[in-house]
Coordinates of N, CA and C in Angstrom, one line a residue:
M1308 N 10.4 14.7 -14.8 CA 10.2 15.9 -14.1 C 9.0 16.7 -14.8
T1309 N 8.2 17.4 -14.0 CA 7.1 18.2 -14.6 C 7.5 19.5 -15.0
D1310 N 6.7 20.3 -15.7 CA 7.0 21.6 -16.2 C 7.4 22.6 -15.2
N1311 N 6.9 22.4 -13.9 CA 7.2 23.3 -12.8 C 8.5 22.9 -12.1
G1312 N 9.2 21.8 -12.6 CA 10.4 21.5 -12.0 C 10.4 20.4 -10.9
Q1313 N 9.1 20.0 -10.6 CA 9.0 19.0 -9.6 C 9.2 17.6 -10.1
E1314 N 9.7 16.7 -9.2 CA 9.9 15.3 -9.7 C 8.6 14.6 -9.7
Q1315 N 8.4 13.8 -10.7 CA 7.0 13.1 -10.8 C 7.2 11.9 -9.9
P1316 N 6.1 11.5 -9.2 CA 6.1 10.3 -8.4 C 6.5 9.1 -9.2
G1317 N 7.4 8.3 -8.6 CA 7.8 7.0 -9.1 C 8.8 7.1 -10.4
T1318 N 9.3 8.3 -10.5 CA 10.3 8.5 -11.5 C 11.7 9.0 -10.9
G1319 N 12.9 8.5 -11.5 CA 14.1 9.0 -11.0 C 14.3 8.6 -9.5
D1320 N 15.0 9.5 -8.8 CA 15.3 9.2 -7.5 C 14.6 10.1 -6.5
G1321 N 13.6 10.8 -7.1 CA 12.8 11.8 -6.3 C 11.8 11.2 -5.3
P1322 N 11.1 12.0 -4.7 CA 10.2 11.5 -3.6 C 9.1 10.6 -4.1
R1323 N 8.7 9.6 -3.3 CA 7.6 8.7 -3.7 C 6.4 8.9 -2.8
G1324 N 6.1 10.2 -2.3 CA 5.0 10.4 -1.5 C 5.5 10.6 -0.1
V1325 N 4.6 10.8 0.9 CA 4.9 11.1 2.2 C 5.4 9.8 2.9
D1326 N 6.4 10.0 3.7 CA 7.0 8.8 4.4 C 5.9 8.2 5.2
P1327 N 5.6 7.0 5.0 CA 4.4 6.3 5.8 C 4.7 6.5 7.3
A1328 N 5.9 6.4 7.8 CA 6.1 6.5 9.2 C 5.6 7.8 9.7
T1329 N 5.5 8.9 9.0 CA 5.1 10.2 9.5 C 3.6 10.4 9.4
L1330 N 2.8 9.4 8.7 CA 1.4 9.6 8.6 C 0.7 9.2 10.0
S1331 N -0.4 10.0 10.2 CA -1.2 9.7 11.4 C -1.9 8.3 11.1
E1332 N -2.5 7.7 12.0 CA -3.2 6.5 11.8 C -4.3 6.6 10.8
P1333 N -5.1 7.5 10.9 CA -6.2 7.8 10.0 C -5.7 8.1 8.6
D1334 N -4.6 8.8 8.4 CA -4.0 9.1 7.1 C -3.4 7.9 6.5
L1335 N -2.8 7.0 7.4 CA -2.2 5.8 6.8 C -3.3 4.9 6.3
L1336 N -4.4 4.7 7.1 CA -5.5 3.8 6.6 C -6.1 4.4 5.3
R1337 N -6.3 5.7 5.3 CA -6.8 6.4 4.1 C -5.9 6.1 2.8
E1338 N -4.6 6.2 3.0 CA -3.7 6.0 1.9 C -3.7 4.5 1.5
L1339 N -3.8 3.6 2.4 CA -3.9 2.2 2.1 C -5.2 1.8 1.3
E1340 N -6.3 2.5 1.8 CA -7.6 2.2 1.1 C -7.5 2.7 -0.3
A1341 N -6.9 3.9 -0.5 CA -6.8 4.5 -1.8 C -5.9 3.7 -2.8
I1342 N -4.8 3.3 -2.3 CA -3.9 2.5 -3.1 C -4.4 1.1 -3.5
H1343 N -5.1 0.5 -2.6 CA -5.7 -0.7 -2.9 C -6.9 -0.6 -3.9
R1344 N -7.6 0.5 -3.8 CA -8.7 0.8 -4.8 C -8.0 0.9 -6.2
S1345 N -7.0 1.6 -6.3 CA -6.4 1.9 -7.6 C -5.5 0.8 -8.2
R1346 N -5.3 -0.3 -7.5 CA -4.4 -1.4 -7.9 C -4.9 -2.1 -9.2
H1347 N -6.1 -2.3 -9.3 CA -6.6 -3.0 -10.5 C -6.4 -2.2 -11.8
D1348 N -6.7 -0.9 -11.7 CA -6.5 -0.1 -12.9 C -5.0 0.0 -13.2
T1349 N -4.2 0.2 -12.2 CA -2.8 0.3 -12.5 C -2.2 -1.0 -13.1
L1350 N -2.7 -2.1 -12.6 CA -2.2 -3.4 -13.2 C -2.7 -3.5 -14.7
L1351 N -3.9 -3.1 -14.9 CA -4.5 -3.4 -16.3 C -4.0 -2.3 -17.2
H1352 N -3.8 -1.1 -16.8 CA -3.7 0.0 -17.7 C -2.5 0.9 -17.5
G1353 N -1.7 0.7 -16.4 CA -0.6 1.4 -16.1 C 0.7 1.0 -16.9
S1354 N 1.7 1.8 -17.1 CA 2.9 1.5 -17.7 C 3.7 0.7 -16.7
A1355 N 4.8 0.1 -17.2 CA 5.6 -0.7 -16.2 C 6.1 0.2 -15.2
A1356 N 6.5 1.4 -15.5 CA 7.1 2.3 -14.4 C 6.0 2.6 -13.4
A1357 N 4.7 2.9 -13.8 CA 3.6 3.1 -13.0 C 3.4 1.9 -12.0
L1358 N 3.5 0.7 -12.6 CA 3.2 -0.5 -11.8 C 4.3 -0.6 -10.8
A1359 N 5.6 -0.4 -11.2 CA 6.7 -0.5 -10.2 C 6.5 0.5 -9.1
A1360 N 6.2 1.7 -9.4 CA 6.0 2.8 -8.4 C 4.9 2.4 -7.5
H1361 N 3.7 1.9 -8.1 CA 2.6 1.4 -7.2 C 3.1 0.3 -6.4
D1362 N 3.9 -0.7 -6.8 CA 4.3 -1.8 -5.9 C 5.1 -1.3 -4.8
T1363 N 6.0 -0.4 -5.0 CA 6.9 0.2 -4.1 C 6.1 0.9 -3.0
R1364 N 5.2 1.9 -3.4 CA 4.4 2.6 -2.5 C 3.5 1.7 -1.6
M1365 N 2.9 0.7 -2.3 CA 1.9 -0.1 -1.6 C 2.8 -0.9 -0.5
G1366 N 3.9 -1.4 -0.9 CA 4.8 -2.2 0.0 C 5.2 -1.3 1.2
D1367 N 5.5 -0.1 0.9 CA 5.9 0.8 2.0 C 4.8 1.1 3.0
L1368 N 3.6 1.3 2.5 CA 2.4 1.6 3.3 C 2.0 0.4 4.1
E1369 N 2.1 -0.9 3.4 CA 1.7 -2.1 4.2 C 2.7 -2.4 5.2
A1370 N 4.0 -2.2 4.9 CA 5.0 -2.5 5.9 C 4.8 -1.6 7.1
E1371 N 4.5 -0.3 7.0 CA 4.3 0.5 8.1 C 3.0 0.1 8.9
Y1372 N 1.9 -0.3 8.2 CA 0.7 -0.7 8.9 C 1.1 -1.9 9.8
L1373 N 1.9 -2.9 9.2 CA 2.2 -4.1 9.9 C 3.2 -3.8 11.1
R1374 N 4.1 -2.9 10.9 CA 5.0 -2.4 12.0 C 4.2 -1.8 13.1
R1375 N 3.2 -1.1 12.8 CA 2.4 -0.5 13.9 C 1.5 -1.6 14.5
H1376 N 1.1 -2.5 13.9 CA 0.1 -3.5 14.3 C 0.6 -4.9 14.4
R1377 N 1.8 -5.1 15.0 CA 2.5 -6.4 15.1 C 1.6 -7.5 15.7
D1378 N 0.8 -7.1 16.7 CA 0.1 -8.1 17.4 C -1.4 -8.2 16.9
R1379 N -1.6 -7.8 15.7 CA -3.0 -7.9 15.2 C -3.4 -9.4 15.1
A1380 N -4.6 -9.7 15.4 CA -5.1 -11.0 15.3 C -5.8 -11.3 13.9
P1381 N -5.3 -12.1 13.1 CA -6.0 -12.4 11.8 C -7.4 -13.1 12.1
A1382 N -8.3 -12.7 11.1 CA -9.6 -13.3 11.2 C -9.5 -14.8 10.9
A1383 N -10.3 -15.6 11.7 CA -10.2 -17.0 11.6 C -10.3 -17.5 10.1
G1384 N -11.1 -17.0 9.4 CA -11.3 -17.4 7.9 C -10.2 -17.0 7.0
R1385 N -9.2 -16.2 7.6 CA -8.0 -15.8 6.7 C -6.8 -16.6 7.0
T1386 N -6.9 -17.7 7.7 CA -5.8 -18.5 8.1 C -5.9 -19.8 7.3
R1387 N -4.9 -20.7 7.2 CA -4.9 -22.0 6.5 C -6.0 -22.8 7.1
E1388 N -6.1 -22.9 8.4 CA -7.1 -23.7 9.1 C -8.5 -23.2 8.7
G1389 N -8.7 -21.9 8.7 CA -10.0 -21.4 8.3 C -10.3 -21.7 6.9
A1390 N -9.4 -21.6 6.0 CA -9.6 -21.9 4.6 C -9.9 -23.4 4.4
R1391 N -9.3 -24.2 5.2 CA -9.6 -25.7 5.1 C -11.1 -25.9 5.6
A1392 N -11.5 -25.2 6.6 CA -12.8 -25.4 7.2 C -13.9 -24.9 6.2
R1393 N -13.5 -23.9 5.4 CA -14.5 -23.5 4.4 C -14.6 -24.5 3.3
G1394 N -13.5 -25.1 3.0 CA -13.5 -26.1 1.8 C -14.2 -27.5 2.3
A1395 N -14.4 -27.7 3.6 CA -15.0 -29.0 4.0 C -16.5 -29.0 3.8

């Protein structure tokens, strides 16, 4: 808990950020971009608790994106067949 009595993100049973389901599409994309940018530093330099909180938040945001975009078409190069074609 912080000095002003608010729960710190990723600690205890408090809030873990805004519910991804309530984010607008631009806000969801912005949150995803930000969390992916910060992933490497969190992995290398964050505490175990920070990494666990990051995992949870990233999973929540990605799950919401996938829920909204069930019918998204993967890029050809991001499939097994596409990877095999690159290796040939």
